[in-house]
mmCIF file of C-alpha atoms in Angstrom:
data_model
loop_
_atom_site.group_PDB
_atom_site.id
_atom_site.type_symbol
_atom_site.label_atom_id
_atom_site.label_comp_id
_atom_site.label_asym_id
_atom_site.label_seq_id
_atom_site.Cartn_x
_atom_site.Cartn_y
_atom_site.Cartn_z
ATOM 1 C CA UNK A 126 0.000 0.000 0.000
ATOM 2 C CA UNK A 127 1.074 3.606 -0.770
ATOM 3 C CA UNK A 128 3.506 2.587 -3.506
ATOM 4 C CA UNK A 129 3.214 0.717 -6.780
ATOM 5 C CA UNK A 130 3.493 -3.055 -6.925
ATOM 6 C CA UNK A 131 6.950 -4.309 -7.892
ATOM 7 C CA UNK A 132 8.215 -7.709 -9.012
ATOM 8 C CA UNK A 133 8.379 -8.980 -5.408
ATOM 9 C CA UNK A 134 4.665 -8.321 -4.958
ATOM 10 C CA UNK A 135 3.857 -9.895 -8.321
ATOM 11 C CA UNK A 136 5.937 -12.969 -7.451
ATOM 12 C CA UNK A 137 4.130 -13.677 -4.171
ATOM 13 C CA UNK A 138 0.756 -12.913 -5.779
ATOM 14 C CA UNK A 139 1.316 -15.324 -8.677
ATOM 15 C CA UNK A 140 2.781 -18.101 -6.501
ATOM 16 C CA UNK A 141 -0.030 -17.667 -3.954
ATOM 17 C CA UNK A 142 -2.706 -17.826 -6.638
ATOM 18 C CA UNK A 143 -1.088 -20.947 -8.112
ATOM 19 C CA UNK A 144 -1.179 -22.677 -4.721
ATOM 20 C CA UNK A 145 -4.816 -21.643 -4.211
ATOM 21 C CA UNK A 146 -5.924 -23.000 -7.576
ATOM 22 C CA UNK A 147 -4.044 -26.272 -7.019
ATOM 23 C CA UNK A 148 -5.608 -26.805 -3.585
ATOM 24 C CA UNK A 149 -9.087 -25.958 -4.912
ATOM 25 C CA UNK A 150 -8.590 -28.448 -7.748
ATOM 26 C CA UNK A 151 -8.074 -31.161 -5.127
ATOM 27 C CA UNK A 152 -11.276 -30.164 -3.332
ATOM 28 C CA UNK A 153 -10.040 -27.958 -0.490
ATOM 29 C CA UNK A 154 -11.875 -24.861 0.694
ATOM 30 C CA UNK A 155 -9.392 -22.015 0.295
ATOM 31 C CA UNK A 156 -9.445 -18.461 1.624
ATOM 32 C CA UNK A 157 -7.266 -16.056 -0.344
ATOM 33 C CA UNK A 158 -5.971 -13.539 2.214
ATOM 34 C CA UNK A 159 -4.015 -10.530 1.012
ATOM 35 C CA UNK A 160 -1.821 -9.402 3.933
ATOM 36 C CA UNK A 161 -1.035 -5.923 2.618
ATOM 37 C CA UNK A 162 1.355 -3.545 4.340
ATOM 38 C CA UNK A 163 -1.180 -0.855 5.160
ATOM 39 C CA UNK A 164 0.028 0.047 8.660
ATOM 40 C CA UNK A 165 3.409 0.943 10.106
ATOM 41 C CA UNK A 166 6.395 3.243 9.800
ATOM 42 C CA UNK A 167 5.896 4.114 6.134
ATOM 43 C CA UNK A 168 2.431 5.467 6.910
ATOM 44 C CA UNK A 169 3.781 7.648 9.680
ATOM 45 C CA UNK A 170 6.196 9.042 7.119
ATOM 46 C CA UNK A 171 3.520 9.606 4.465
ATOM 47 C CA UNK A 172 0.975 11.092 6.872
ATOM 48 C CA UNK A 173 3.573 13.465 8.273
ATOM 49 C CA UNK A 174 4.494 14.472 4.711
ATOM 50 C CA UNK A 175 0.831 15.169 3.946
ATOM 51 C CA UNK A 176 0.424 17.124 7.168
ATOM 52 C CA UNK A 177 3.451 19.361 6.644
ATOM 53 C CA UNK A 178 3.628 19.698 2.847
ATOM 54 C CA UNK A 179 -0.147 20.073 2.393
ATOM 55 C CA UNK A 180 -1.482 21.781 5.549
ATOM 56 C CA UNK A 181 -4.843 22.432 3.806
ATOM 57 C CA UNK A 182 -5.250 18.723 3.073
ATOM 58 C CA UNK A 183 -8.839 18.599 4.392
ATOM 59 C CA UNK A 184 -10.021 21.448 2.143
ATOM 60 C CA UNK A 185 -7.834 20.789 -0.900
ATOM 61 C CA UNK A 186 -6.503 17.230 -1.027
ATOM 62 C CA UNK A 187 -3.421 16.915 -3.273
ATOM 63 C CA UNK A 188 -3.387 14.737 -6.363
ATOM 64 C CA UNK A 189 -1.428 11.685 -5.223
ATOM 65 C CA UNK A 190 -2.305 9.266 -8.022
ATOM 66 C CA UNK A 191 1.452 9.163 -8.688
ATOM 67 C CA UNK A 192 2.140 6.991 -5.657
ATOM 68 C CA UNK A 193 5.791 6.403 -6.501
ATOM 69 C CA UNK A 194 6.537 10.114 -6.786
ATOM 70 C CA UNK A 195 4.705 10.924 -3.571
ATOM 71 C CA UNK A 196 6.473 8.120 -1.704
ATOM 72 C CA UNK A 197 9.894 9.256 -2.967
ATOM 73 C CA UNK A 198 9.233 12.836 -1.805
ATOM 74 C CA UNK A 199 8.391 11.614 1.688
ATOM 75 C CA UNK A 200 11.299 9.148 1.804
ATOM 76 C CA UNK A 201 13.845 11.842 0.947
ATOM 77 C CA UNK A 202 12.588 13.970 3.839
ATOM 78 C CA UNK A 203 12.582 10.939 6.156
ATOM 79 C CA UNK A 204 16.204 10.103 5.317
ATOM 80 C CA UNK A 205 17.560 13.663 5.402
ATOM 81 C CA UNK A 206 15.561 15.462 8.112
ATOM 82 C CA UNK A 207 15.961 14.013 11.628
ATOM 83 C CA UNK A 208 13.067 16.086 13.043
ATOM 84 C CA UNK A 209 10.795 14.886 10.240
ATOM 85 C CA UNK A 210 11.883 11.296 10.936
ATOM 86 C CA UNK A 211 11.080 11.544 14.651
ATOM 87 C CA UNK A 212 7.707 13.183 13.952
ATOM 88 C CA UNK A 213 6.930 10.426 11.437
ATOM 89 C CA UNK A 214 7.659 7.728 14.012
ATOM 90 C CA UNK A 215 5.306 9.438 16.458
ATOM 91 C CA UNK A 216 2.679 9.718 13.712
ATOM 92 C CA UNK A 217 2.557 5.909 13.561
ATOM 93 C CA UNK A 218 1.549 5.779 17.230
ATOM 94 C CA UNK A 219 -1.043 8.519 16.649
ATOM 95 C CA UNK A 220 -2.503 6.598 13.695
ATOM 96 C CA UNK A 221 -2.671 3.371 15.688
ATOM 97 C CA UNK A 222 -4.448 5.274 18.478
ATOM 98 C CA UNK A 223 -7.222 6.315 16.059
ATOM 99 C CA UNK A 224 -6.460 10.012 15.426
ATOM 100 C CA UNK A 225 -9.130 11.344 13.040
ATOM 101 C CA UNK A 226 -6.816 13.344 10.736
ATOM 102 C CA UNK A 227 -4.303 10.493 10.541
ATOM 103 C CA UNK A 228 -7.042 7.998 9.677
ATOM 104 C CA UNK A 229 -8.360 10.275 6.915
ATOM 105 C CA UNK A 230 -4.881 10.563 5.372
ATOM 106 C CA UNK A 231 -4.394 6.813 5.707
ATOM 107 C CA UNK A 232 -7.738 6.037 4.053
ATOM 108 C CA UNK A 233 -6.933 8.328 1.121
ATOM 109 C CA UNK A 234 -3.596 6.603 0.521
ATOM 110 C CA UNK A 235 -5.191 3.150 0.755
ATOM 111 C CA UNK A 236 -7.985 4.026 -1.671
ATOM 112 C CA UNK A 237 -5.550 5.315 -4.307
ATOM 113 C CA UNK A 238 -3.439 2.178 -3.903
ATOM 114 C CA UNK A 239 -6.387 -0.179 -4.324
ATOM 115 C CA UNK A 240 -7.291 1.355 -7.678
ATOM 116 C CA UNK A 241 -3.782 0.573 -8.943
ATOM 117 C CA UNK A 242 -3.728 -2.930 -7.456
ATOM 118 C CA UNK A 243 -7.062 -3.865 -9.008
ATOM 119 C CA UNK A 244 -5.676 -3.229 -12.487
ATOM 120 C CA UNK A 245 -2.924 -5.783 -11.826
ATOM 121 C CA UNK A 246 -5.228 -8.361 -10.202
ATOM 122 C CA UNK A 247 -7.728 -8.093 -13.053
ATOM 123 C CA UNK A 248 -4.997 -8.657 -15.626
ATOM 124 C CA UNK A 249 -3.823 -11.768 -13.732
ATOM 125 C CA UNK A 250 -7.391 -13.083 -13.464
ATOM 126 C CA UNK A 251 -7.320 -13.176 -9.672
ATOM 127 C CA UNK A 252 -10.724 -13.290 -7.998
ATOM 128 C CA UNK A 253 -11.937 -13.728 -4.425
ATOM 129 C CA UNK A 254 -8.912 -12.067 -2.850
ATOM 130 C CA UNK A 255 -9.802 -10.792 0.642
ATOM 131 C CA UNK A 256 -7.774 -7.876 1.936
ATOM 132 C CA UNK A 257 -6.794 -8.373 5.562
ATOM 133 C CA UNK A 258 -3.754 -6.187 5.938
ATOM 134 C CA UNK A 259 -1.812 -5.089 8.982
ATOM 135 C CA UNK A 260 -4.538 -2.608 10.008
ATOM 136 C CA UNK A 261 -7.091 -5.433 10.253
ATOM 137 C CA UNK A 262 -5.211 -6.857 13.245
ATOM 138 C CA UNK A 263 -4.541 -3.581 15.091
ATOM 139 C CA UNK A 264 -7.560 -3.881 17.387
ATOM 140 C CA UNK A 265 -6.651 -7.498 18.193
ATOM 141 C CA UNK A 266 -3.070 -6.841 19.265
ATOM 142 C CA UNK A 267 -3.739 -5.585 22.844
ATOM 143 C CA UNK A 268 -5.661 -8.750 23.783
ATOM 144 C CA UNK A 269 -2.965 -10.969 22.263
ATOM 145 C CA UNK A 270 -0.273 -9.114 24.222
ATOM 146 C CA UNK A 271 -2.283 -9.458 27.452
ATOM 147 C CA UNK A 272 -2.721 -13.183 26.837
ATOM 148 C CA UNK A 273 0.992 -13.686 26.233
ATOM 149 C CA UNK A 274 1.795 -11.673 29.364
ATOM 150 C CA UNK A 275 -0.603 -13.848 31.358
ATOM 151 C CA UNK A 276 1.182 -16.935 30.021
ATOM 152 C CA UNK A 277 4.526 -15.537 31.191
ATOM 153 C CA UNK A 278 5.974 -15.238 27.692
ATOM 154 C CA UNK A 279 6.673 -11.504 27.684
ATOM 155 C CA UNK A 280 9.631 -9.718 29.281
ATOM 156 C CA UNK A 281 10.350 -6.006 29.671
ATOM 157 C CA UNK A 282 13.400 -4.753 27.768
ATOM 158 C CA UNK A 283 14.063 -1.026 28.045
ATOM 159 C CA UNK A 284 10.362 -0.253 28.028
ATOM 160 C CA UNK A 285 9.607 -2.626 25.160
ATOM 161 C CA UNK A 286 7.703 -5.889 25.598
ATOM 162 C CA UNK A 287 9.636 -8.766 24.038
ATOM 163 C CA UNK A 288 9.331 -12.518 23.519
ATOM 164 C CA UNK A 289 12.346 -14.810 23.289
ATOM 165 C CA UNK A 290 12.036 -17.624 20.755
ATOM 166 C CA UNK A 291 15.445 -19.284 20.761
ATOM 167 C CA UNK A 292 17.180 -16.710 18.564
ATOM 168 C CA UNK A 293 19.882 -14.129 19.476
ATOM 169 C CA UNK A 294 17.236 -11.408 19.344
ATOM 170 C CA UNK A 295 13.579 -11.396 20.471
ATOM 171 C CA UNK A 296 10.231 -10.647 18.927
ATOM 172 C CA UNK A 297 9.015 -7.196 19.910
ATOM 173 C CA UNK A 298 5.368 -7.478 20.944
ATOM 174 C CA UNK A 299 5.190 -3.773 21.870
ATOM 175 C CA UNK A 300 7.836 -1.176 21.006
ATOM 176 C CA UNK A 301 9.339 1.068 23.684
ATOM 177 C CA UNK A 302 7.258 4.018 22.417
ATOM 178 C CA UNK A 303 4.066 1.996 22.912
ATOM 179 C CA UNK A 304 3.560 1.368 19.202
ATOM 180 C CA UNK A 305 3.163 -1.888 17.313
ATOM 181 C CA UNK A 306 5.379 -3.240 14.561
ATOM 182 C CA UNK A 307 5.542 -6.246 12.244
ATOM 183 C CA UNK A 308 6.076 -8.644 15.155
ATOM 184 C CA UNK A 309 2.943 -7.417 16.935
ATOM 185 C CA UNK A 310 0.835 -7.677 13.792
ATOM 186 C CA UNK A 311 2.089 -11.119 12.803
ATOM 187 C CA UNK A 312 1.462 -12.496 16.297
ATOM 188 C CA UNK A 313 -2.131 -11.250 16.148
ATOM 189 C CA UNK A 314 -2.480 -12.571 12.585
ATOM 190 C CA UNK A 315 -1.386 -16.134 13.343
ATOM 191 C CA UNK A 316 -3.681 -16.182 16.387
ATOM 192 C CA UNK A 317 -6.633 -14.994 14.271
ATOM 193 C CA UNK A 318 -6.014 -17.486 11.468
ATOM 194 C CA UNK A 319 -5.726 -20.468 13.800
ATOM 195 C CA UNK A 320 -8.381 -19.634 16.389
ATOM 196 C CA UNK A 321 -10.958 -17.455 14.614
ATOM 197 C CA UNK A 322 -10.713 -18.579 10.993
ATOM 198 C CA UNK A 323 -10.073 -22.101 12.318
ATOM 199 C CA UNK A 324 -7.802 -22.898 9.405
ATOM 200 C CA UNK A 325 -6.498 -26.477 9.213
ATOM 201 C CA UNK A 326 -3.456 -25.270 7.300
ATOM 202 C CA UNK A 327 -2.043 -21.790 6.726
ATOM 203 C CA UNK A 328 0.306 -21.210 3.801
ATOM 204 C CA UNK A 329 2.477 -18.070 3.972
ATOM 205 C CA UNK A 330 3.953 -16.883 0.668
ATOM 206 C CA UNK A 331 6.709 -14.411 1.536
ATOM 207 C CA UNK A 332 10.257 -13.499 0.616
ATOM 208 C CA UNK A 333 12.883 -15.973 1.890
ATOM 209 C CA UNK A 334 14.511 -13.106 3.786
ATOM 210 C CA UNK A 335 11.576 -13.223 6.209
ATOM 211 C CA UNK A 336 11.978 -16.922 7.014
ATOM 212 C CA UNK A 337 13.681 -16.411 10.380
ATOM 213 C CA UNK A 338 11.070 -13.855 11.413
ATOM 214 C CA UNK A 339 8.271 -16.338 10.734
ATOM 215 C CA UNK A 340 10.138 -19.174 12.446
ATOM 216 C CA UNK A 341 10.006 -17.004 15.581
ATOM 217 C CA UNK A 342 6.337 -16.116 15.083
ATOM 218 C CA UNK A 343 5.383 -19.777 14.709
ATOM 219 C CA UNK A 344 7.513 -20.756 17.712
ATOM 220 C CA UNK A 345 5.705 -18.123 19.806
ATOM 221 C CA UNK A 346 2.367 -19.557 18.591
ATOM 222 C CA UNK A 347 3.457 -23.051 19.653
ATOM 223 C CA UNK A 348 4.541 -21.777 23.079
ATOM 224 C CA UNK A 349 1.167 -20.068 23.469
ATOM 225 C CA UNK A 350 -0.520 -23.384 22.534
ATOM 226 C CA UNK A 351 -2.579 -21.828 19.784
#
């Protein structure tokens, strides 16, 4: 979300659709879940860029159909301006807390992105794809964290809440600033898929670079007896 699809997105989309069609051919009921990145640091950056570069956003929204150009503008400021970077990181927490202006900016960026994505999905002949991105799990994270605390799995580390899963570094259930990151979202996601969707099997199609991250997520799920 908030930038155009690249070959990495196309790869996981095509492989995922191939797996879905194969499983359906053999008679399985399949749910196509699109875990889009619609929540997190990049949105803090983009919302802060909207807020500061377009202060009259509510009255005169800018034309941001060029997602790549808009993203690059924000990224340059994020990399070069330390104050902008810090404000962007705080904007993530504000968004996750439900700030009205932040949510309006976020919704605008998501809507523009979906228009672009649909063109790609239509060309690939993909149907029945359900979007359940990072934002879908935001409201579920606090209860998951409480449950893991109750089970004695969470430790305090400099104000952050972490879970050790046999690796040199832990999962971060809650960041030191009180915000949630990929670890928080993926913990809530695996809990939802196992216990609410009641899936018999969950197939994750991701880049190999994320393999260790998901090993830790699945180990945490096993420890929690989900």
